[in-house]
Amino acid sequence: MDETPMRARAVVDLAAVRANVRALRAAAPRAELMAVVKADGYGHGMVPCARAARQAGATWLGTATPEEALALRAAGDTGRVLCWLWTPGGPWRQAIEADVDVSVSAPWALREAVAAARASGRTARVQLKADTGLGRGGSQPADWPVLVAAARAAEAEGAIRVTGLWSHFACADEPGHPSIAAQLAAFRDMTAHARAHGLRPEVCHMANSPATLTLPDAHFDLVRTGVALYGVSPSPLLGLPGDFGLRPAMTLTASLAMVKRVPGGHGVSYGHHYVTPGETTLALVPVGYGDGVPRHASGTGPVMVAGKWRTVAGRVAMDQFVVDLGGDRAAEGDEAVLFGPGDRGEPTAEDWARAAGTIAYEIVTRVGTRVPRVYVGEQPGTGI
Ligand SMILES: *Cc1c(COP(=O)(O)O)cnc(C)c1O
């Protein structure tokens, strides 16, 4: 008996996640695959998606925060895990004792990793991050020689082992953007410098989903795929998920909470930004920005009700929004599909991104904790 509340649900197809991992491995056949499962697996559920990715051959998992990496260990994952978003005083010792690879972009972080390794009597696995042009995390080229020398000295002492050298693209989703070649050249220079000064990394890596799908020169030893694992296209410029053999894993639905006739000229939702053009039927969809439905999609978001695409009528509120069914019929309890793979004619996360002026990454990741995730396509097995 499925006791998931009826109001709304996000069905996550783990068979699709496994198939997407296999498609991405085929796209980067000489590289290992890191499944990026940060931000609760882009809203899909970190542990179930990590398990599915491992089953389909992901040899690494990637998270932003150390807390996320430690949660993977707590769930029983024993494979390689990298986390990269550190702040001073972070849980270095717990991460090192849990055998997590930690990323370091600056001398302060290296000092904290070395101190934690000494305190725990273990050798920390450290990956050095290079800023090859993104201008976010990572060591600037000018600061790299100092970081490399300090890491080599810490290796000589036995406190750390440098397991990886890595970087991240700014514009991999814009094919032909001149920054792509510039970042690749900078990465080659910076990794060559590190090798010339004694570092022997197991893996060099740069590619996110768009680079995995479109830039074979960027695959190196490992590709770090996030959004594509979940079957979401990194950018409409590159194509739809199906163009890459990917299948969207999440379907977000809600049960209609009310259906009623209203006269023409009736204002709908806060601010009355929609006014019924004539007598009509309104349906109440019981999800709102408290569930991650973007308020920016007021008046534009697509939703399939009674077999047709409708548009959010007026404002998205915290818990609900309204659609105008015109002359069509529906009943309380009927399904409203906000987005899914698209093969039943429903909108996709990409359609919501366009309607809300954002990217599909944000649409799936922001689905709130009030929406239960329901897993289908699970493959029983060992591991996490
Ligand atoms: C999020 C993230 C990724 C994954 O990016 P996608 O475009 O979702 O594949 C890879 N590397 C780093 C450093 C990230 O922060």
PDB file of N, CA and C and ligand atoms in Angstrom, residues 34-38 42 62-64 82 84 129 134 136 166-169 172-173 205-212 223-230 232 234 361, ligand 1:
ATOM      1  N   MET A  34      32.532  10.398 -12.543  1.00  0.00           N
ATOM      2  CA  MET A  34      32.131  10.863 -11.208  1.00  0.00           C
ATOM      3  C   MET A  34      30.691  11.327 -11.293  1.00  0.00           C
ATOM      4  N   ALA A  35      29.825  10.708 -10.480  1.00  0.00           N
ATOM      5  CA  ALA A  35      28.431  11.150 -10.405  1.00  0.00           C
ATOM      6  C   ALA A  35      28.355  12.270  -9.377  1.00  0.00           C
ATOM      7  N   VAL A  36      27.981  13.461  -9.831  1.00  0.00           N
ATOM      8  CA  VAL A  36      27.882  14.612  -8.925  1.00  0.00           C
ATOM      9  C   VAL A  36      26.482  14.599  -8.309  1.00  0.00           C
ATOM     10  N   VAL A  37      26.452  14.407  -6.993  1.00  0.00           N
ATOM     11  CA  VAL A  37      25.169  14.205  -6.292  1.00  0.00           C
ATOM     12  C   VAL A  37      24.909  15.280  -5.235  1.00  0.00           C
ATOM     13  N   LYS A  38      25.581  16.421  -5.396  1.00  0.00           N
ATOM     14  CA  LYS A  38      25.385  17.547  -4.466  1.00  0.00           C
ATOM     15  C   LYS A  38      23.924  18.026  -4.495  1.00  0.00           C
ATOM     16  N   TYR A  42      20.680  17.059  -6.979  1.00  0.00           N
ATOM     17  CA  TYR A  42      19.940  18.024  -7.802  1.00  0.00           C
ATOM     18  C   TYR A  42      18.432  17.878  -7.567  1.00  0.00           C
ATOM     19  N   GLY A  62      30.767  12.845  -6.415  1.00  0.00           N
ATOM     20  CA  GLY A  62      31.237  14.200  -6.123  1.00  0.00           C
ATOM     21  C   GLY A  62      30.180  14.972  -5.370  1.00  0.00           C
ATOM     22  N   THR A  63      30.613  15.720  -4.359  1.00  0.00           N
ATOM     23  CA  THR A  63      29.693  16.605  -3.640  1.00  0.00           C
ATOM     24  C   THR A  63      30.347  17.968  -3.508  1.00  0.00           C
ATOM     25  N   ALA A  64      29.537  18.963  -3.262  1.00  0.00           N
ATOM     26  CA  ALA A  64      30.082  20.283  -2.956  1.00  0.00           C
ATOM     27  C   ALA A  64      30.616  20.260  -1.525  1.00  0.00           C
ATOM     28  N   LEU A  82      34.781  12.731  -3.736  1.00  0.00           N
ATOM     29  CA  LEU A  82      35.494  14.018  -3.671  1.00  0.00           C
ATOM     30  C   LEU A  82      34.510  15.100  -3.239  1.00  0.00           C
ATOM     31  N   TRP A  84      34.435  19.506  -2.519  1.00  0.00           N
ATOM     32  CA  TRP A  84      35.287  20.636  -2.901  1.00  0.00           C
ATOM     33  C   TRP A  84      34.949  21.981  -2.272  1.00  0.00           C
ATOM     34  N   LYS A 129      42.938  22.205  -6.784  1.00  0.00           N
ATOM     35  CA  LYS A 129      42.045  22.798  -7.775  1.00  0.00           C
ATOM     36  C   LYS A 129      42.679  24.050  -8.376  1.00  0.00           C
ATOM     37  N   LEU A 134      37.616  30.246 -14.653  1.00  0.00           N
ATOM     38  CA  LEU A 134      36.245  30.421 -14.180  1.00  0.00           C
ATOM     39  C   LEU A 134      36.132  31.621 -13.243  1.00  0.00           C
ATOM     40  N   ARG A 136      36.186  31.485  -9.961  1.00  0.00           N
ATOM     41  CA  ARG A 136      35.371  31.141  -8.783  1.00  0.00           C
ATOM     42  C   ARG A 136      36.333  30.489  -7.786  1.00  0.00           C
ATOM     43  N   TRP A 166      42.657  19.391 -10.740  1.00  0.00           N
ATOM     44  CA  TRP A 166      41.377  19.569 -11.426  1.00  0.00           C
ATOM     45  C   TRP A 166      41.000  21.028 -11.586  1.00  0.00           C
ATOM     46  N   SER A 167      40.007  21.246 -12.437  1.00  0.00           N
ATOM     47  CA  SER A 167      39.533  22.595 -12.700  1.00  0.00           C
ATOM     48  C   SER A 167      38.090  22.510 -13.205  1.00  0.00           C
ATOM     49  N   HIS A 168      37.485  23.672 -13.436  1.00  0.00           N
ATOM     50  CA  HIS A 168      36.058  23.710 -13.793  1.00  0.00           C
ATOM     51  C   HIS A 168      35.858  24.772 -14.878  1.00  0.00           C
ATOM     52  N   PHE A 169      34.989  24.456 -15.842  1.00  0.00           N
ATOM     53  CA  PHE A 169      34.749  25.363 -16.973  1.00  0.00           C
ATOM     54  C   PHE A 169      33.755  26.480 -16.646  1.00  0.00           C
ATOM     55  N   ALA A 172      31.364  25.883 -20.813  1.00  0.00           N
ATOM     56  CA  ALA A 172      31.331  24.632 -21.584  1.00  0.00           C
ATOM     57  C   ALA A 172      29.987  24.431 -22.269  1.00  0.00           C
ATOM     58  N   ASP A 173      28.960  25.136 -21.791  1.00  0.00           N
ATOM     59  CA  ASP A 173      27.625  25.006 -22.397  1.00  0.00           C
ATOM     60  C   ASP A 173      27.438  25.964 -23.571  1.00  0.00           C
ATOM     61  N   HIS A 205      41.122  16.180 -14.044  1.00  0.00           N
ATOM     62  CA  HIS A 205      39.739  16.257 -14.536  1.00  0.00           C
ATOM     63  C   HIS A 205      39.226  17.679 -14.607  1.00  0.00           C
ATOM     64  N   MET A 206      38.368  17.904 -15.597  1.00  0.00           N
ATOM     65  CA  MET A 206      37.829  19.222 -15.889  1.00  0.00           C
ATOM     66  C   MET A 206      36.382  19.214 -16.335  1.00  0.00           C
ATOM     67  N   ALA A 207      35.913  18.104 -16.909  1.00  0.00           N
ATOM     68  CA  ALA A 207      34.645  18.138 -17.653  1.00  0.00           C
ATOM     69  C   ALA A 207      33.426  18.020 -16.755  1.00  0.00           C
ATOM     70  N   ASN A 208      32.501  18.966 -16.872  1.00  0.00           N
ATOM     71  CA  ASN A 208      31.153  18.850 -16.314  1.00  0.00           C
ATOM     72  C   ASN A 208      30.257  18.204 -17.381  1.00  0.00           C
ATOM     73  N   SER A 209      28.940  18.227 -17.181  1.00  0.00           N
ATOM     74  CA  SER A 209      28.060  17.556 -18.159  1.00  0.00           C
ATOM     75  C   SER A 209      28.232  18.096 -19.579  1.00  0.00           C
ATOM     76  N   PRO A 210      28.150  19.426 -19.788  1.00  0.00           N
ATOM     77  CA  PRO A 210      28.254  19.877 -21.182  1.00  0.00           C
ATOM     78  C   PRO A 210      29.592  19.507 -21.825  1.00  0.00           C
ATOM     79  N   ALA A 211      30.681  19.569 -21.068  1.00  0.00           N
ATOM     80  CA  ALA A 211      31.977  19.196 -21.644  1.00  0.00           C
ATOM     81  C   ALA A 211      32.048  17.691 -21.907  1.00  0.00           C
ATOM     82  N   THR A 212      31.411  16.912 -21.046  1.00  0.00           N
ATOM     83  CA  THR A 212      31.387  15.464 -21.271  1.00  0.00           C
ATOM     84  C   THR A 212      30.668  15.154 -22.583  1.00  0.00           C
ATOM     85  N   VAL A 223      35.410  12.296 -15.803  1.00  0.00           N
ATOM     86  CA  VAL A 223      34.433  13.359 -16.084  1.00  0.00           C
ATOM     87  C   VAL A 223      33.489  13.477 -14.894  1.00  0.00           C
ATOM     88  N   ARG A 224      33.144  14.716 -14.560  1.00  0.00           N
ATOM     89  CA  ARG A 224      32.276  14.984 -13.397  1.00  0.00           C
ATOM     90  C   ARG A 224      30.902  15.406 -13.907  1.00  0.00           C
ATOM     91  N   THR A 225      29.993  14.448 -13.981  1.00  0.00           N
ATOM     92  CA  THR A 225      28.691  14.771 -14.555  1.00  0.00           C
ATOM     93  C   THR A 225      27.642  14.924 -13.457  1.00  0.00           C
ATOM     94  N   GLY A 226      26.913  16.021 -13.538  1.00  0.00           N
ATOM     95  CA  GLY A 226      25.809  16.271 -12.614  1.00  0.00           C
ATOM     96  C   GLY A 226      24.490  16.224 -13.356  1.00  0.00           C
ATOM     97  N   VAL A 227      24.110  17.344 -13.918  1.00  0.00           N
ATOM     98  CA  VAL A 227      22.747  17.500 -14.428  1.00  0.00           C
ATOM     99  C   VAL A 227      22.360  16.411 -15.443  1.00  0.00           C
ATOM    100  N   ALA A 228      23.312  15.988 -16.269  1.00  0.00           N
ATOM    101  CA  ALA A 228      22.984  14.992 -17.301  1.00  0.00           C
ATOM    102  C   ALA A 228      22.635  13.633 -16.705  1.00  0.00           C
ATOM    103  N   LEU A 229      23.158  13.344 -15.508  1.00  0.00           N
ATOM    104  CA  LEU A 229      22.814  12.076 -14.843  1.00  0.00           C
ATOM    105  C   LEU A 229      21.328  11.955 -14.628  1.00  0.00           C
ATOM    106  N   TYR A 230      20.740  13.140 -14.365  1.00  0.00           N
ATOM    107  CA  TYR A 230      19.315  13.177 -14.035  1.00  0.00           C
ATOM    108  C   TYR A 230      18.478  13.343 -15.305  1.00  0.00           C
ATOM    109  N   VAL A 232      18.670  15.755 -17.554  1.00  0.00           N
ATOM    110  CA  VAL A 232      18.334  17.145 -17.871  1.00  0.00           C
ATOM    111  C   VAL A 232      19.432  17.699 -18.768  1.00  0.00           C
ATOM    112  N   PRO A 234      22.067  20.264 -20.182  1.00  0.00           N
ATOM    113  CA  PRO A 234      22.785  21.382 -19.567  1.00  0.00           C
ATOM    114  C   PRO A 234      22.390  22.732 -20.162  1.00  0.00           C
ATOM    115  N   TYR A 361      18.489  23.167 -14.480  1.00  0.00           N
ATOM    116  CA  TYR A 361      19.174  22.752 -13.241  1.00  0.00           C
ATOM    117  C   TYR A 361      18.381  23.245 -12.024  1.00  0.00           C
TER     118      TYR A 361
HETATM  119  C1  LIG B   1      28.152  21.019  -9.990  1.00  0.00           C
HETATM  120  C2  LIG B   1      29.509  20.734 -10.465  1.00  0.00           C
HETATM  121  C3  LIG B   1      29.736  19.790 -11.479  1.00  0.00           C
HETATM  122  C4  LIG B   1      28.626  19.154 -12.280  1.00  0.00           C
HETATM  123  O1  LIG B   1      28.163  20.084 -13.243  1.00  0.00           O
HETATM  124  P1  LIG B   1      27.028  19.677 -14.294  1.00  0.00           P
HETATM  125  O2  LIG B   1      27.011  20.793 -15.263  1.00  0.00           O
HETATM  126  O3  LIG B   1      25.768  19.562 -13.503  1.00  0.00           O
HETATM  127  O4  LIG B   1      27.454  18.397 -14.867  1.00  0.00           O
HETATM  128  C5  LIG B   1      31.033  19.474 -11.791  1.00  0.00           C
HETATM  129  N1  LIG B   1      32.063  20.056 -11.149  1.00  0.00           N
HETATM  130  C6  LIG B   1      31.876  20.992 -10.185  1.00  0.00           C
HETATM  131  C7  LIG B   1      33.041  21.624  -9.550  1.00  0.00           C
HETATM  132  C8  LIG B   1      30.597  21.377  -9.827  1.00  0.00           C
HETATM  133  O5  LIG B   1      30.427  22.312  -8.884  1.00  0.00           O
END
